[in-house]
């Protein structure tokens, strides 16, 4: 029922208020004595050089792409699992085929070396 | 349905949950320091009050009155918002977790032991838990610091990767319970806890929970000896405390969810006769899980990043799929 979600909305508002208060109030309480050294980017005491947002290893991109693929497939498990008691053997065979297809993709990804991390 | 039961009761319940979580966080930090100190044959905090019991309060006051430092090179708005974005999801997960089995009546209002029992509770939890990644990624990116960016990248791909085996394991729980509502899942464990029916699932869930919360031995988000403080490097004062809070509340949440999904939630001896025992059992189980997490932190070294990823993708993921298939086959055979 949609009305069940109203308390969650209320909870969101309360948590949001807490976040705002926690960010705004202490900022007014503390002292403020900025100096140029204090506001520099922290690089373990060395003079910072260059921009932080340079090239990053492709692994991270790979992981997030694989995550999206597999996570979308996992989402299909949920309605199946809820209805499993009604589907019985039919549901088992159907999901067996689905998992088999998923595994083909998984083995392919593994053999291609996409799960390696050098 | 009037406005009192629609808005006021949920608002008061949410406030109670938020205050309980914040207190829990404060004293969890104390308990953890004390426990780790004992594991290392030290005393731990023992100056503020008897046995150092006032230490969290003194820490909180110190954080609140710290100078607000915003480095010059950061992306201002995102930098300031991301600590709140990390804490908020950690709090709102608790909207659907049932802490006890029995409702009670107060001032003519029926008070249920959860803020809301939605019929897609488990999906809600997974969705909100994924939101926590945003705060960390945005913090790392907006800080414009090499350590922060690297820490954020590592953290986000770690959290993403470990979400997969966790999601698949929870499907096995779902198969047995047959409902996405957390209350129904706990009620399905009236006889036998799912930890006994799903021992492998419980272990996979626990490992993934450690990784999701960034706890040792998966505390790669911090790695203070190579990345200073990871994504939180450029943060100080209350903003740093909010990240810290997010991590610790996440730890409480992981323990509470382990209790709900695997350890029978509020069930225990005599809970039908004395309903208030439900809350006590729930808290004892959560405390036990938290103790386990702290124990692991005190015992195990951090694992290397490539091994962390290999462990997840090449071991946990196939194992959780296998666990799911075995569960389904056994369920069909048993009928």
Short mmCIF file of N, CA and C in Angstrom, two decimals, chain B residues 98-168:
data_model
loop_
_atom_site.label_atom_id
_atom_site.label_comp_id
_atom_site.label_asym_id
_atom_site.label_seq_id
_atom_site.Cartn_x
_atom_site.Cartn_y
_atom_site.Cartn_z
N UNK B 98 12.46 -4.41 11.94
CA UNK B 98 11.65 -4.62 13.13
C UNK B 98 12.54 -4.97 14.33
N UNK B 99 12.41 -4.23 15.43
CA UNK B 99 13.29 -4.46 16.57
C UNK B 99 12.64 -5.38 17.60
N UNK B 100 11.34 -5.63 17.45
CA UNK B 100 10.66 -6.48 18.42
C UNK B 100 9.44 -7.08 17.74
N UNK B 101 8.83 -8.09 18.38
CA UNK B 101 7.71 -8.75 17.73
C UNK B 101 6.35 -8.16 18.07
N UNK B 102 6.28 -7.47 19.20
CA UNK B 102 4.98 -7.09 19.72
C UNK B 102 4.72 -5.59 19.60
N UNK B 103 3.52 -5.24 19.16
CA UNK B 103 3.09 -3.84 19.19
C UNK B 103 2.56 -3.54 20.59
N UNK B 104 2.53 -2.29 20.98
CA UNK B 104 1.89 -1.94 22.24
C UNK B 104 1.08 -0.67 22.05
N UNK B 105 0.21 -0.39 23.01
CA UNK B 105 -0.70 0.75 22.88
C UNK B 105 -0.27 1.85 23.85
N UNK B 106 -0.19 3.07 23.32
CA UNK B 106 0.23 4.20 24.15
C UNK B 106 -0.66 5.38 23.76
N UNK B 107 -1.35 5.98 24.71
CA UNK B 107 -2.26 7.11 24.46
C UNK B 107 -3.26 6.77 23.36
N UNK B 108 -3.73 5.52 23.34
CA UNK B 108 -4.73 5.14 22.34
C UNK B 108 -4.17 4.88 20.95
N UNK B 109 -2.84 5.01 20.79
CA UNK B 109 -2.23 4.73 19.47
C UNK B 109 -1.52 3.38 19.54
N UNK B 110 -1.69 2.57 18.48
CA UNK B 110 -0.95 1.32 18.44
C UNK B 110 0.46 1.61 17.90
N UNK B 111 1.47 1.29 18.73
CA UNK B 111 2.85 1.56 18.33
C UNK B 111 3.46 0.26 17.82
N UNK B 112 3.78 0.21 16.54
CA UNK B 112 4.41 -0.98 15.99
C UNK B 112 5.91 -0.91 16.22
N UNK B 113 6.58 -2.09 16.31
CA UNK B 113 8.03 -2.06 16.62
C UNK B 113 8.90 -1.76 15.41
N UNK B 114 8.37 -1.12 14.39
CA UNK B 114 9.16 -0.70 13.22
C UNK B 114 8.53 0.59 12.74
N UNK B 115 9.25 1.38 11.95
CA UNK B 115 8.65 2.62 11.45
C UNK B 115 7.65 2.31 10.35
N UNK B 116 8.02 1.38 9.46
CA UNK B 116 7.08 0.97 8.43
C UNK B 116 7.42 -0.44 7.99
N UNK B 117 6.38 -1.27 7.78
CA UNK B 117 6.61 -2.62 7.31
C UNK B 117 6.16 -2.68 5.85
N UNK B 118 7.03 -2.24 4.92
CA UNK B 118 6.64 -2.25 3.51
C UNK B 118 6.83 -3.67 2.97
N UNK B 119 6.05 -4.00 1.93
CA UNK B 119 6.12 -5.37 1.42
C UNK B 119 7.33 -5.61 0.52
N UNK B 120 8.16 -4.57 0.29
CA UNK B 120 9.40 -4.79 -0.45
C UNK B 120 10.58 -4.41 0.43
N UNK B 121 10.48 -4.68 1.74
CA UNK B 121 11.49 -4.26 2.70
C UNK B 121 12.91 -4.59 2.29
N UNK B 122 13.12 -5.82 1.79
CA UNK B 122 14.48 -6.24 1.46
C UNK B 122 15.04 -5.44 0.29
N UNK B 123 14.18 -5.20 -0.71
CA UNK B 123 14.62 -4.39 -1.85
C UNK B 123 14.95 -2.98 -1.40
N UNK B 124 14.11 -2.45 -0.50
CA UNK B 124 14.35 -1.11 0.04
C UNK B 124 15.72 -1.04 0.70
N UNK B 125 16.05 -2.06 1.48
CA UNK B 125 17.34 -2.06 2.18
C UNK B 125 18.49 -2.08 1.19
N UNK B 126 18.38 -2.95 0.16
CA UNK B 126 19.47 -3.03 -0.82
C UNK B 126 19.61 -1.70 -1.56
N UNK B 127 18.46 -1.08 -1.89
CA UNK B 127 18.51 0.18 -2.63
C UNK B 127 19.18 1.27 -1.80
N UNK B 128 18.77 1.41 -0.54
CA UNK B 128 19.32 2.47 0.30
C UNK B 128 20.79 2.21 0.58
N UNK B 129 21.14 0.92 0.79
CA UNK B 129 22.54 0.60 1.09
C UNK B 129 23.43 1.01 -0.07
N UNK B 130 22.92 0.87 -1.31
CA UNK B 130 23.75 1.28 -2.45
C UNK B 130 23.94 2.78 -2.49
N UNK B 131 22.97 3.52 -1.95
CA UNK B 131 23.07 4.98 -1.99
C UNK B 131 24.29 5.48 -1.21
N UNK B 132 24.70 4.69 -0.19
CA UNK B 132 25.82 5.13 0.64
C UNK B 132 27.10 5.31 -0.19
N UNK B 133 27.20 4.59 -1.32
CA UNK B 133 28.38 4.73 -2.17
C UNK B 133 28.51 6.14 -2.71
N UNK B 134 27.37 6.78 -2.99
CA UNK B 134 27.41 8.11 -3.59
C UNK B 134 28.17 9.11 -2.74
N UNK B 135 27.84 9.13 -1.44
CA UNK B 135 28.49 10.10 -0.55
C UNK B 135 30.00 9.97 -0.63
N UNK B 136 30.48 8.70 -0.65
CA UNK B 136 31.92 8.47 -0.64
C UNK B 136 32.56 8.88 -1.96
N UNK B 137 31.93 8.49 -3.07
CA UNK B 137 32.49 8.85 -4.38
C UNK B 137 32.52 10.37 -4.55
N UNK B 138 31.41 11.03 -4.17
CA UNK B 138 31.36 12.48 -4.32
C UNK B 138 32.38 13.16 -3.42
N UNK B 139 32.56 12.62 -2.19
CA UNK B 139 33.56 13.20 -1.29
C UNK B 139 34.94 13.12 -1.91
N UNK B 140 35.29 11.94 -2.45
CA UNK B 140 36.61 11.76 -3.03
C UNK B 140 36.82 12.64 -4.25
N UNK B 141 35.79 12.76 -5.07
CA UNK B 141 35.93 13.53 -6.30
C UNK B 141 35.99 15.03 -6.00
N UNK B 142 35.14 15.49 -5.09
CA UNK B 142 35.08 16.94 -4.85
C UNK B 142 36.28 17.44 -4.06
N UNK B 143 36.98 16.55 -3.33
CA UNK B 143 38.11 17.01 -2.53
C UNK B 143 39.26 17.49 -3.39
N UNK B 144 39.34 17.00 -4.62
CA UNK B 144 40.43 17.38 -5.54
C UNK B 144 41.79 17.06 -4.91
N UNK B 145 41.88 15.88 -4.34
CA UNK B 145 43.10 15.44 -3.68
C UNK B 145 43.39 14.05 -4.19
N UNK B 146 44.66 13.75 -4.48
CA UNK B 146 44.97 12.45 -5.08
C UNK B 146 44.62 11.30 -4.15
N UNK B 147 44.94 11.46 -2.88
CA UNK B 147 44.62 10.40 -1.92
C UNK B 147 43.12 10.16 -1.86
N UNK B 148 42.37 11.28 -1.79
CA UNK B 148 40.92 11.16 -1.68
C UNK B 148 40.33 10.43 -2.87
N UNK B 149 40.80 10.82 -4.08
CA UNK B 149 40.22 10.24 -5.28
C UNK B 149 40.52 8.74 -5.33
N UNK B 150 41.78 8.38 -5.03
CA UNK B 150 42.13 6.95 -5.05
C UNK B 150 41.32 6.19 -4.01
N UNK B 151 41.21 6.78 -2.82
CA UNK B 151 40.45 6.11 -1.76
C UNK B 151 39.00 5.93 -2.17
N UNK B 152 38.41 6.96 -2.78
CA UNK B 152 37.01 6.87 -3.17
C UNK B 152 36.82 5.81 -4.25
N UNK B 153 37.75 5.75 -5.21
CA UNK B 153 37.64 4.75 -6.28
C UNK B 153 37.69 3.34 -5.70
N UNK B 154 38.68 3.13 -4.82
CA UNK B 154 38.82 1.81 -4.20
C UNK B 154 37.58 1.45 -3.43
N UNK B 155 37.11 2.40 -2.60
CA UNK B 155 35.94 2.12 -1.77
C UNK B 155 34.74 1.78 -2.62
N UNK B 156 34.51 2.60 -3.67
CA UNK B 156 33.29 2.37 -4.44
C UNK B 156 33.36 1.04 -5.15
N UNK B 157 34.52 0.67 -5.75
CA UNK B 157 34.48 -0.62 -6.45
C UNK B 157 34.44 -1.77 -5.47
N UNK B 158 35.00 -1.58 -4.28
CA UNK B 158 34.87 -2.63 -3.27
C UNK B 158 33.41 -2.81 -2.85
N UNK B 159 32.72 -1.68 -2.60
CA UNK B 159 31.33 -1.78 -2.15
C UNK B 159 30.44 -2.35 -3.25
N UNK B 160 30.70 -1.93 -4.49
CA UNK B 160 29.90 -2.45 -5.60
C UNK B 160 30.10 -3.95 -5.72
N UNK B 161 31.37 -4.40 -5.70
CA UNK B 161 31.65 -5.81 -5.93
C UNK B 161 31.00 -6.68 -4.86
N UNK B 162 31.11 -6.27 -3.60
CA UNK B 162 30.60 -7.13 -2.54
C UNK B 162 29.09 -7.08 -2.41
N UNK B 163 28.47 -6.12 -3.12
CA UNK B 163 27.02 -6.08 -3.10
C UNK B 163 26.44 -7.28 -3.85
N UNK B 164 27.19 -7.77 -4.86
CA UNK B 164 26.67 -8.87 -5.69
C UNK B 164 26.48 -10.15 -4.88
N UNK B 165 27.55 -10.72 -4.27
CA UNK B 165 27.33 -11.94 -3.49
C UNK B 165 26.31 -11.74 -2.38
N UNK B 166 26.30 -10.53 -1.79
CA UNK B 166 25.33 -10.27 -0.72
C UNK B 166 23.91 -10.35 -1.26
N UNK B 167 23.68 -9.73 -2.41
CA UNK B 167 22.35 -9.77 -3.02
C UNK B 167 21.92 -11.19 -3.33
N UNK B 168 22.85 -11.99 -3.90
CA UNK B 168 22.50 -13.36 -4.28
C UNK B 168 22.22 -14.20 -3.03
#
